[in-house]
Amino acid sequence: MAYLALIFNALIWGLSWWPFRQFQAAGLHPLWATVTLYLISLGVISLSAGRAWREFLGTPSLWLIMLAAGATNTAFNWGVALGDVVRVVLLFYLMPLWAVLLARLILGERLTGLALLRMMLALGGAAVVLAPEQGGFPLPSGLADWLGVLGGFTFALNNVMLRRESHRGAHARALAMFSGGVLVAGSAALLMGAQGMVPWPSLPGWIWLLPLTGMAVLFFFSNLALQYGAARLPANVTAIVMLVEVPAAAISALWLGGGSLDLKTAIGGACIVAAAVLAALERNSGH
């Protein structure tokens, strides 16, 4: 059941790009869709564990988790709805690279030889994926690429902070993560909406509320599934199982026209995934 729970979570995230694009085509920008999804989840958590608000509001370190989780969801959801899904997901999974640096800075973890190797693998893979066809320095080529990189960095920060604050109540941590999705995505939508960069939310009819509510339920249960599986399996096993998200996103994007995969992206992606696997192996070795 723990394995199935993690696979369920990874599949929901790997396939989430498609409904986000459908909502966007109907008039609901990914930022507003993110606000709606997490507002529903936040309401459910608040009703079931209202006392956790006191711990959350009285713990500044949980506010950082709120911002990191909110930025992760905002960047990932927007990125996969906007750009090439394969590229965005691969750049998102540069997360082990950022985790090495943040764990050193926040947790004081030492840099091991294996950590340096996976940093080199991740950087090399990113350079291959981002290398321009006409030559030049490998940098993100558009907003979707930057959102993938940003999402991976804030996801690493979120995970490092969750480890640091693991003694906090589970409901308080859940409140931080769900409220972050509402606050960060909502603030970005309002700011860019005022500038005319993001349209105000609009759906062609009430019938669209049904799939939106259904997606909110899936996101809520995928979060519960992640907490269930991660609490019952070793961290290295959890990390490897979560990589199911990469082929789920890539295969669905190639099948449904949400992305492309050339030789350069495949080679760079293999390096990035290898770095993520090495991260799991390093945790297993006890470093």
PDB file of C-alpha atoms in Angstrom:
ATOM      1  CA  MET A   1       0.000   0.000   0.000  1.00  0.00           C
ATOM      2  CA  ALA A   2       2.849   2.416   0.752  1.00  0.00           C
ATOM      3  CA  TYR A   3       4.353   1.822  -2.707  1.00  0.00           C
ATOM      4  CA  LEU A   4       0.985   2.256  -4.382  1.00  0.00           C
ATOM      5  CA  ALA A   5       0.382   5.477  -2.434  1.00  0.00           C
ATOM      6  CA  LEU A   6       3.650   6.989  -3.676  1.00  0.00           C
ATOM      7  CA  ILE A   7       3.006   5.850  -7.245  1.00  0.00           C
ATOM      8  CA  PHE A   8      -0.467   7.415  -7.082  1.00  0.00           C
ATOM      9  CA  ASN A   9       1.044  10.717  -5.945  1.00  0.00           C
ATOM     10  CA  ALA A  10       3.697  10.655  -8.683  1.00  0.00           C
ATOM     11  CA  LEU A  11       1.130   9.846 -11.379  1.00  0.00           C
ATOM     12  CA  ILE A  12      -1.166  12.684 -10.293  1.00  0.00           C
ATOM     13  CA  TRP A  13       1.703  15.174 -10.560  1.00  0.00           C
ATOM     14  CA  GLY A  14       3.078  13.674 -13.761  1.00  0.00           C
ATOM     15  CA  LEU A  15      -0.293  13.883 -15.502  1.00  0.00           C
ATOM     16  CA  SER A  16      -1.469  17.176 -13.977  1.00  0.00           C
ATOM     17  CA  TRP A  17      -0.211  19.227 -16.923  1.00  0.00           C
ATOM     18  CA  TRP A  18      -3.124  18.077 -19.118  1.00  0.00           C
ATOM     19  CA  PRO A  19      -6.045  19.294 -16.950  1.00  0.00           C
ATOM     20  CA  PHE A  20      -4.190  22.544 -16.240  1.00  0.00           C
ATOM     21  CA  ARG A  21      -4.015  23.155 -19.982  1.00  0.00           C
ATOM     22  CA  GLN A  22      -7.706  22.326 -20.394  1.00  0.00           C
ATOM     23  CA  PHE A  23      -8.661  24.811 -17.679  1.00  0.00           C
ATOM     24  CA  GLN A  24      -6.394  27.417 -19.252  1.00  0.00           C
ATOM     25  CA  ALA A  25      -8.040  26.923 -22.644  1.00  0.00           C
ATOM     26  CA  ALA A  26     -11.440  27.363 -20.978  1.00  0.00           C
ATOM     27  CA  GLY A  27     -10.398  30.669 -19.370  1.00  0.00           C
ATOM     28  CA  LEU A  28      -8.920  29.664 -15.997  1.00  0.00           C
ATOM     29  CA  HIS A  29      -5.207  30.494 -15.862  1.00  0.00           C
ATOM     30  CA  PRO A  30      -2.975  27.910 -14.086  1.00  0.00           C
ATOM     31  CA  LEU A  31      -2.322  30.414 -11.299  1.00  0.00           C
ATOM     32  CA  TRP A  32      -6.034  30.806 -10.565  1.00  0.00           C
ATOM     33  CA  ALA A  33      -6.529  27.051 -10.915  1.00  0.00           C
ATOM     34  CA  THR A  34      -3.795  26.505  -8.318  1.00  0.00           C
ATOM     35  CA  VAL A  35      -5.464  28.969  -5.939  1.00  0.00           C
ATOM     36  CA  THR A  36      -8.803  27.163  -6.304  1.00  0.00           C
ATOM     37  CA  LEU A  37      -7.342  23.678  -5.788  1.00  0.00           C
ATOM     38  CA  TYR A  38      -5.438  24.584  -2.644  1.00  0.00           C
ATOM     39  CA  LEU A  39      -8.190  26.761  -1.235  1.00  0.00           C
ATOM     40  CA  ILE A  40     -10.456  23.710  -1.173  1.00  0.00           C
ATOM     41  CA  SER A  41      -7.733  21.576   0.454  1.00  0.00           C
ATOM     42  CA  LEU A  42      -6.986  24.331   2.954  1.00  0.00           C
ATOM     43  CA  GLY A  43     -10.647  24.453   3.921  1.00  0.00           C
ATOM     44  CA  VAL A  44     -10.762  20.690   4.510  1.00  0.00           C
ATOM     45  CA  ILE A  45      -7.630  20.756   6.713  1.00  0.00           C
ATOM     46  CA  SER A  46      -8.932  23.769   8.652  1.00  0.00           C
ATOM     47  CA  LEU A  47     -12.238  22.034   9.419  1.00  0.00           C
ATOM     48  CA  SER A  48     -10.573  18.800  10.497  1.00  0.00           C
ATOM     49  CA  ALA A  49      -7.678  20.290  12.475  1.00  0.00           C
ATOM     50  CA  GLY A  50      -8.464  23.916  13.245  1.00  0.00           C
ATOM     51  CA  ARG A  51      -6.210  23.977  16.325  1.00  0.00           C
ATOM     52  CA  ALA A  52      -3.165  23.502  14.094  1.00  0.00           C
ATOM     53  CA  TRP A  53      -3.544  27.129  12.964  1.00  0.00           C
ATOM     54  CA  ARG A  54      -2.145  28.317  16.318  1.00  0.00           C
ATOM     55  CA  GLU A  55       1.034  26.274  15.872  1.00  0.00           C
ATOM     56  CA  PHE A  56       1.394  27.329  12.236  1.00  0.00           C
ATOM     57  CA  LEU A  57       0.903  31.047  12.863  1.00  0.00           C
ATOM     58  CA  GLY A  58       3.208  30.971  15.894  1.00  0.00           C
ATOM     59  CA  THR A  59       6.098  29.219  14.114  1.00  0.00           C
ATOM     60  CA  PRO A  60       8.043  31.462  11.682  1.00  0.00           C
ATOM     61  CA  SER A  61      10.006  28.500  10.287  1.00  0.00           C
ATOM     62  CA  LEU A  62       6.714  27.071   8.995  1.00  0.00           C
ATOM     63  CA  TRP A  63       6.165  30.326   7.126  1.00  0.00           C
ATOM     64  CA  LEU A  64       9.266  29.548   5.074  1.00  0.00           C
ATOM     65  CA  ILE A  65       7.777  26.136   4.258  1.00  0.00           C
ATOM     66  CA  MET A  66       4.600  27.971   3.239  1.00  0.00           C
ATOM     67  CA  LEU A  67       6.522  30.193   0.818  1.00  0.00           C
ATOM     68  CA  ALA A  68       8.646  27.333  -0.540  1.00  0.00           C
ATOM     69  CA  ALA A  69       5.683  24.993  -1.059  1.00  0.00           C
ATOM     70  CA  GLY A  70       3.630  27.785  -2.602  1.00  0.00           C
ATOM     71  CA  ALA A  71       6.406  28.763  -5.005  1.00  0.00           C
ATOM     72  CA  THR A  72       6.924  25.096  -5.943  1.00  0.00           C
ATOM     73  CA  ASN A  73       3.288  24.542  -6.853  1.00  0.00           C
ATOM     74  CA  THR A  74       2.969  27.904  -8.568  1.00  0.00           C
ATOM     75  CA  ALA A  75       6.077  27.409 -10.710  1.00  0.00           C
ATOM     76  CA  PHE A  76       5.422  23.754 -11.592  1.00  0.00           C
ATOM     77  CA  ASN A  77       1.722  24.132 -12.414  1.00  0.00           C
ATOM     78  CA  TRP A  78       2.315  27.241 -14.503  1.00  0.00           C
ATOM     79  CA  GLY A  79       5.398  25.828 -16.202  1.00  0.00           C
ATOM     80  CA  VAL A  80       3.832  22.555 -17.385  1.00  0.00           C
ATOM     81  CA  ALA A  81       0.753  24.420 -18.646  1.00  0.00           C
ATOM     82  CA  LEU A  82       2.883  26.946 -20.514  1.00  0.00           C
ATOM     83  CA  GLY A  83       5.848  25.143 -22.062  1.00  0.00           C
ATOM     84  CA  ASP A  84       7.265  21.828 -23.188  1.00  0.00           C
ATOM     85  CA  VAL A  85       6.256  19.401 -20.422  1.00  0.00           C
ATOM     86  CA  VAL A  86       9.302  17.150 -20.856  1.00  0.00           C
ATOM     87  CA  ARG A  87      11.758  20.022 -20.487  1.00  0.00           C
ATOM     88  CA  VAL A  88       9.944  21.579 -17.532  1.00  0.00           C
ATOM     89  CA  VAL A  89       9.760  18.284 -15.607  1.00  0.00           C
ATOM     90  CA  LEU A  90      13.430  17.481 -16.254  1.00  0.00           C
ATOM     91  CA  LEU A  91      14.529  20.944 -15.134  1.00  0.00           C
ATOM     92  CA  PHE A  92      12.299  20.588 -12.079  1.00  0.00           C
ATOM     93  CA  TYR A  93      14.185  17.406 -11.185  1.00  0.00           C
ATOM     94  CA  LEU A  94      17.416  19.356 -10.818  1.00  0.00           C
ATOM     95  CA  MET A  95      16.096  19.370  -7.249  1.00  0.00           C
ATOM     96  CA  PRO A  96      18.901  17.035  -5.939  1.00  0.00           C
ATOM     97  CA  LEU A  97      21.482  19.615  -7.019  1.00  0.00           C
ATOM     98  CA  TRP A  98      19.804  22.359  -4.994  1.00  0.00           C
ATOM     99  CA  ALA A  99      19.184  19.958  -2.108  1.00  0.00           C
ATOM    100  CA  VAL A 100      22.931  19.363  -1.706  1.00  0.00           C
ATOM    101  CA  LEU A 101      23.632  23.085  -1.420  1.00  0.00           C
ATOM    102  CA  LEU A 102      20.638  23.888   0.803  1.00  0.00           C
ATOM    103  CA  ALA A 103      21.274  20.930   3.123  1.00  0.00           C
ATOM    104  CA  ARG A 104      24.828  22.187   3.563  1.00  0.00           C
ATOM    105  CA  LEU A 105      23.629  25.736   4.261  1.00  0.00           C
ATOM    106  CA  ILE A 106      20.570  24.984   6.442  1.00  0.00           C
ATOM    107  CA  LEU A 107      21.287  21.591   8.009  1.00  0.00           C
ATOM    108  CA  GLY A 108      25.075  21.735   8.094  1.00  0.00           C
ATOM    109  CA  GLU A 109      25.404  18.453   6.189  1.00  0.00           C
ATOM    110  CA  ARG A 110      28.868  17.734   4.834  1.00  0.00           C
ATOM    111  CA  LEU A 111      29.561  17.423   1.117  1.00  0.00           C
ATOM    112  CA  THR A 112      30.433  13.844   0.197  1.00  0.00           C
ATOM    113  CA  GLY A 113      32.115  12.525  -2.922  1.00  0.00           C
ATOM    114  CA  LEU A 114      28.823  11.045  -4.083  1.00  0.00           C
ATOM    115  CA  ALA A 115      27.108  14.406  -3.532  1.00  0.00           C
ATOM    116  CA  LEU A 116      29.683  16.165  -5.710  1.00  0.00           C
ATOM    117  CA  LEU A 117      29.267  13.488  -8.388  1.00  0.00           C
ATOM    118  CA  ARG A 118      25.506  13.940  -8.567  1.00  0.00           C
ATOM    119  CA  MET A 119      25.949  17.716  -8.648  1.00  0.00           C
ATOM    120  CA  MET A 120      28.199  17.321 -11.692  1.00  0.00           C
ATOM    121  CA  LEU A 121      25.745  14.885 -13.297  1.00  0.00           C
ATOM    122  CA  ALA A 122      22.791  17.219 -12.717  1.00  0.00           C
ATOM    123  CA  LEU A 123      24.673  20.270 -14.002  1.00  0.00           C
ATOM    124  CA  GLY A 124      25.928  18.366 -17.037  1.00  0.00           C
ATOM    125  CA  GLY A 125      22.447  17.095 -17.810  1.00  0.00           C
ATOM    126  CA  ALA A 126      20.968  20.574 -17.487  1.00  0.00           C
ATOM    127  CA  ALA A 127      23.652  21.981 -19.790  1.00  0.00           C
ATOM    128  CA  VAL A 128      22.793  19.380 -22.443  1.00  0.00           C
ATOM    129  CA  VAL A 129      19.029  19.979 -22.152  1.00  0.00           C
ATOM    130  CA  LEU A 130      19.428  23.765 -22.283  1.00  0.00           C
ATOM    131  CA  ALA A 131      22.130  23.904 -24.973  1.00  0.00           C
ATOM    132  CA  PRO A 132      20.835  26.151 -27.794  1.00  0.00           C
ATOM    133  CA  GLU A 133      20.647  24.568 -31.241  1.00  0.00           C
ATOM    134  CA  GLN A 134      22.710  27.410 -32.707  1.00  0.00           C
ATOM    135  CA  GLY A 135      25.335  27.196 -29.977  1.00  0.00           C
ATOM    136  CA  GLY A 136      25.997  29.453 -27.039  1.00  0.00           C
ATOM    137  CA  PHE A 137      25.756  29.336 -23.258  1.00  0.00           C
ATOM    138  CA  PRO A 138      23.128  26.891 -21.936  1.00  0.00           C
ATOM    139  CA  LEU A 139      20.550  29.035 -20.151  1.00  0.00           C
ATOM    140  CA  PRO A 140      16.766  28.648 -19.789  1.00  0.00           C
ATOM    141  CA  SER A 141      15.280  29.820 -23.073  1.00  0.00           C
ATOM    142  CA  GLY A 142      11.916  31.067 -21.864  1.00  0.00           C
ATOM    143  CA  LEU A 143       9.525  31.527 -18.976  1.00  0.00           C
ATOM    144  CA  ALA A 144       8.561  27.825 -18.846  1.00  0.00           C
ATOM    145  CA  ASP A 145      12.221  26.778 -18.481  1.00  0.00           C
ATOM    146  CA  TRP A 146      12.799  29.302 -15.698  1.00  0.00           C
ATOM    147  CA  LEU A 147       9.650  28.115 -13.916  1.00  0.00           C
ATOM    148  CA  GLY A 148      10.927  24.520 -14.060  1.00  0.00           C
ATOM    149  CA  VAL A 149      14.269  25.535 -12.525  1.00  0.00           C
ATOM    150  CA  LEU A 150      12.592  27.728  -9.886  1.00  0.00           C
ATOM    151  CA  GLY A 151      10.122  24.976  -8.988  1.00  0.00           C
ATOM    152  CA  GLY A 152      12.933  22.474  -8.458  1.00  0.00           C
ATOM    153  CA  PHE A 153      14.878  24.890  -6.254  1.00  0.00           C
ATOM    154  CA  THR A 154      11.903  25.732  -4.049  1.00  0.00           C
ATOM    155  CA  PHE A 155      10.930  22.035  -3.899  1.00  0.00           C
ATOM    156  CA  ALA A 156      14.416  21.288  -2.546  1.00  0.00           C
ATOM    157  CA  LEU A 157      14.043  24.123  -0.025  1.00  0.00           C
ATOM    158  CA  ASN A 158      10.635  22.772   0.985  1.00  0.00           C
ATOM    159  CA  ASN A 159      12.028  19.262   1.534  1.00  0.00           C
ATOM    160  CA  VAL A 160      15.055  20.473   3.509  1.00  0.00           C
ATOM    161  CA  MET A 161      12.854  22.628   5.730  1.00  0.00           C
ATOM    162  CA  LEU A 162      10.410  19.756   6.282  1.00  0.00           C
ATOM    163  CA  ARG A 163      13.333  17.666   7.510  1.00  0.00           C
ATOM    164  CA  ARG A 164      14.442  20.490   9.779  1.00  0.00           C
ATOM    165  CA  GLU A 165      10.902  20.961  11.154  1.00  0.00           C
ATOM    166  CA  SER A 166       9.948  17.274  11.290  1.00  0.00           C
ATOM    167  CA  HIS A 167       9.150  17.625  15.008  1.00  0.00           C
ATOM    168  CA  ARG A 168       6.277  20.017  14.232  1.00  0.00           C
ATOM    169  CA  GLY A 169       2.711  18.756  14.065  1.00  0.00           C
ATOM    170  CA  ALA A 170       1.705  17.091  10.789  1.00  0.00           C
ATOM    171  CA  HIS A 171      -1.430  19.245  10.496  1.00  0.00           C
ATOM    172  CA  ALA A 172       0.540  22.459  11.020  1.00  0.00           C
ATOM    173  CA  ARG A 173       2.962  21.433   8.263  1.00  0.00           C
ATOM    174  CA  ALA A 174       0.030  20.581   5.980  1.00  0.00           C
ATOM    175  CA  LEU A 175      -1.510  24.005   6.675  1.00  0.00           C
ATOM    176  CA  ALA A 176       1.783  25.631   5.725  1.00  0.00           C
ATOM    177  CA  MET A 177       1.941  23.781   2.420  1.00  0.00           C
ATOM    178  CA  PHE A 178      -1.702  24.288   1.425  1.00  0.00           C
ATOM    179  CA  SER A 179      -1.810  27.940   2.475  1.00  0.00           C
ATOM    180  CA  GLY A 180       1.375  28.508   0.470  1.00  0.00           C
ATOM    181  CA  GLY A 181      -0.366  27.350  -2.688  1.00  0.00           C
ATOM    182  CA  VAL A 182      -3.166  29.852  -2.067  1.00  0.00           C
ATOM    183  CA  LEU A 183      -0.961  32.770  -0.971  1.00  0.00           C
ATOM    184  CA  VAL A 184       1.870  32.572  -3.527  1.00  0.00           C
ATOM    185  CA  ALA A 185      -0.224  31.642  -6.563  1.00  0.00           C
ATOM    186  CA  GLY A 186      -2.916  34.136  -5.547  1.00  0.00           C
ATOM    187  CA  SER A 187      -0.431  36.978  -5.061  1.00  0.00           C
ATOM    188  CA  ALA A 188       1.223  36.259  -8.412  1.00  0.00           C
ATOM    189  CA  ALA A 189      -2.156  36.102 -10.156  1.00  0.00           C
ATOM    190  CA  LEU A 190      -3.335  39.376  -8.611  1.00  0.00           C
ATOM    191  CA  LEU A 191      -0.101  41.237  -9.369  1.00  0.00           C
ATOM    192  CA  MET A 192       0.091  40.056 -12.977  1.00  0.00           C
ATOM    193  CA  GLY A 193      -3.640  40.388 -13.416  1.00  0.00           C
ATOM    194  CA  ALA A 194      -3.406  44.069 -12.474  1.00  0.00           C
ATOM    195  CA  GLN A 195      -0.758  44.457 -15.200  1.00  0.00           C
ATOM    196  CA  GLY A 196      -2.906  42.667 -17.771  1.00  0.00           C
ATOM    197  CA  MET A 197      -0.488  39.732 -17.968  1.00  0.00           C
ATOM    198  CA  VAL A 198      -2.847  37.144 -16.461  1.00  0.00           C
ATOM    199  CA  PRO A 199      -6.566  37.202 -17.329  1.00  0.00           C
ATOM    200  CA  TRP A 200      -9.096  37.255 -14.505  1.00  0.00           C
ATOM    201  CA  PRO A 201     -10.680  33.846 -13.899  1.00  0.00           C
ATOM    202  CA  SER A 202     -13.522  32.928 -16.203  1.00  0.00           C
ATOM    203  CA  LEU A 203     -15.117  29.603 -17.093  1.00  0.00           C
ATOM    204  CA  PRO A 204     -17.730  29.070 -19.832  1.00  0.00           C
ATOM    205  CA  GLY A 205     -20.236  27.482 -17.461  1.00  0.00           C
ATOM    206  CA  TRP A 206     -20.892  26.016 -14.022  1.00  0.00           C
ATOM    207  CA  ILE A 207     -20.318  22.501 -15.396  1.00  0.00           C
ATOM    208  CA  TRP A 208     -16.564  23.255 -15.306  1.00  0.00           C
ATOM    209  CA  LEU A 209     -16.771  23.344 -11.513  1.00  0.00           C
ATOM    210  CA  LEU A 210     -17.197  19.560 -11.530  1.00  0.00           C
ATOM    211  CA  PRO A 211     -13.783  18.682 -13.053  1.00  0.00           C
ATOM    212  CA  LEU A 212     -12.199  21.476 -11.016  1.00  0.00           C
ATOM    213  CA  THR A 213     -13.597  20.005  -7.793  1.00  0.00           C
ATOM    214  CA  GLY A 214     -12.557  16.528  -8.916  1.00  0.00           C
ATOM    215  CA  MET A 215      -9.005  17.709  -9.485  1.00  0.00           C
ATOM    216  CA  ALA A 216      -8.964  19.361  -6.063  1.00  0.00           C
ATOM    217  CA  VAL A 217      -9.987  16.047  -4.510  1.00  0.00           C
ATOM    218  CA  LEU A 218      -7.228  14.222  -6.422  1.00  0.00           C
ATOM    219  CA  PHE A 219      -4.614  16.751  -5.286  1.00  0.00           C
ATOM    220  CA  PHE A 220      -5.798  16.487  -1.692  1.00  0.00           C
ATOM    221  CA  PHE A 221      -5.609  12.696  -1.650  1.00  0.00           C
ATOM    222  CA  SER A 222      -2.285  12.682  -3.506  1.00  0.00           C
ATOM    223  CA  ASN A 223      -0.834  14.791  -0.687  1.00  0.00           C
ATOM    224  CA  LEU A 224      -2.232  12.357   1.888  1.00  0.00           C
ATOM    225  CA  ALA A 225      -0.815   9.467  -0.153  1.00  0.00           C
ATOM    226  CA  LEU A 226       2.636  11.078  -0.161  1.00  0.00           C
ATOM    227  CA  GLN A 227       2.564  11.498   3.621  1.00  0.00           C
ATOM    228  CA  TYR A 228       1.324   7.905   4.064  1.00  0.00           C
ATOM    229  CA  GLY A 229       3.947   6.350   1.793  1.00  0.00           C
ATOM    230  CA  ALA A 230       6.882   8.496   2.908  1.00  0.00           C
ATOM    231  CA  ALA A 231       6.175   7.678   6.566  1.00  0.00           C
ATOM    232  CA  ARG A 232       6.315   3.930   5.915  1.00  0.00           C
ATOM    233  CA  LEU A 233       9.197   3.523   3.469  1.00  0.00           C
ATOM    234  CA  PRO A 234      12.900   4.440   3.684  1.00  0.00           C
ATOM    235  CA  ALA A 235      13.729   7.864   2.255  1.00  0.00           C
ATOM    236  CA  ASN A 236      15.844   6.358  -0.537  1.00  0.00           C
ATOM    237  CA  VAL A 237      12.952   4.120  -1.663  1.00  0.00           C
ATOM    238  CA  THR A 238      10.546   7.074  -1.575  1.00  0.00           C
ATOM    239  CA  ALA A 239      12.891   9.172  -3.737  1.00  0.00           C
ATOM    240  CA  ILE A 240      13.229   6.470  -6.389  1.00  0.00           C
ATOM    241  CA  VAL A 241       9.509   5.639  -6.514  1.00  0.00           C
ATOM    242  CA  MET A 242       8.684   9.346  -6.905  1.00  0.00           C
ATOM    243  CA  LEU A 243      10.736   9.359 -10.123  1.00  0.00           C
ATOM    244  CA  VAL A 244       7.711   7.656 -11.711  1.00  0.00           C
ATOM    245  CA  GLU A 245       6.586  11.246 -12.286  1.00  0.00           C
ATOM    246  CA  VAL A 246       9.242  11.735 -14.986  1.00  0.00           C
ATOM    247  CA  PRO A 247       8.154   8.954 -17.395  1.00  0.00           C
ATOM    248  CA  ALA A 248       4.475   9.639 -16.590  1.00  0.00           C
ATOM    249  CA  ALA A 249       4.865  13.259 -17.650  1.00  0.00           C
ATOM    250  CA  ALA A 250       7.116  12.483 -20.616  1.00  0.00           C
ATOM    251  CA  ILE A 251       5.008   9.661 -22.077  1.00  0.00           C
ATOM    252  CA  SER A 252       1.722  11.507 -21.627  1.00  0.00           C
ATOM    253  CA  ALA A 253       3.177  14.694 -23.106  1.00  0.00           C
ATOM    254  CA  LEU A 254       4.582  12.870 -26.143  1.00  0.00           C
ATOM    255  CA  TRP A 255       1.276  11.021 -26.637  1.00  0.00           C
ATOM    256  CA  LEU A 256      -1.002  14.040 -26.193  1.00  0.00           C
ATOM    257  CA  GLY A 257       1.192  16.643 -27.869  1.00  0.00           C
ATOM    258  CA  GLY A 258       2.380  18.452 -24.756  1.00  0.00           C
ATOM    259  CA  GLY A 259       6.093  18.089 -25.391  1.00  0.00           C
ATOM    260  CA  SER A 260       8.840  16.627 -27.544  1.00  0.00           C
ATOM    261  CA  LEU A 261      11.883  14.459 -26.938  1.00  0.00           C
ATOM    262  CA  ASP A 262      14.982  14.721 -29.105  1.00  0.00           C
ATOM    263  CA  LEU A 263      18.327  12.989 -28.576  1.00  0.00           C
ATOM    264  CA  LYS A 264      19.821  15.987 -26.761  1.00  0.00           C
ATOM    265  CA  THR A 265      16.958  16.184 -24.271  1.00  0.00           C
ATOM    266  CA  ALA A 266      17.007  12.404 -23.759  1.00  0.00           C
ATOM    267  CA  ILE A 267      20.745  12.359 -22.942  1.00  0.00           C
ATOM    268  CA  GLY A 268      20.517  15.366 -20.625  1.00  0.00           C
ATOM    269  CA  GLY A 269      17.394  13.958 -18.992  1.00  0.00           C
ATOM    270  CA  ALA A 270      19.132  10.639 -18.351  1.00  0.00           C
ATOM    271  CA  CYS A 271      21.918  12.485 -16.510  1.00  0.00           C
ATOM    272  CA  ILE A 272      19.421  14.444 -14.394  1.00  0.00           C
ATOM    273  CA  VAL A 273      17.469  11.283 -13.482  1.00  0.00           C
ATOM    274  CA  ALA A 274      20.756   9.497 -12.679  1.00  0.00           C
ATOM    275  CA  ALA A 275      21.625  12.323 -10.286  1.00  0.00           C
ATOM    276  CA  ALA A 276      18.270  11.868  -8.549  1.00  0.00           C
ATOM    277  CA  VAL A 277      18.887   8.110  -8.216  1.00  0.00           C
ATOM    278  CA  LEU A 278      22.360   8.794  -6.766  1.00  0.00           C
ATOM    279  CA  ALA A 279      20.718  11.090  -4.211  1.00  0.00           C
ATOM    280  CA  ALA A 280      18.557   8.177  -3.099  1.00  0.00           C
ATOM    281  CA  LEU A 281      21.529   5.818  -2.951  1.00  0.00           C
ATOM    282  CA  GLU A 282      23.461   8.328  -0.843  1.00  0.00           C
ATOM    283  CA  ARG A 283      20.633   8.506   1.696  1.00  0.00           C
ATOM    284  CA  ASN A 284      20.566   4.710   1.765  1.00  0.00           C
ATOM    285  CA  SER A 285      24.290   4.523   2.533  1.00  0.00           C
ATOM    286  CA  GLY A 286      23.742   6.634   5.643  1.00  0.00           C
ATOM    287  CA  HIS A 287      25.665   9.776   4.637  1.00  0.00           C
TER     288      HIS A 287
END
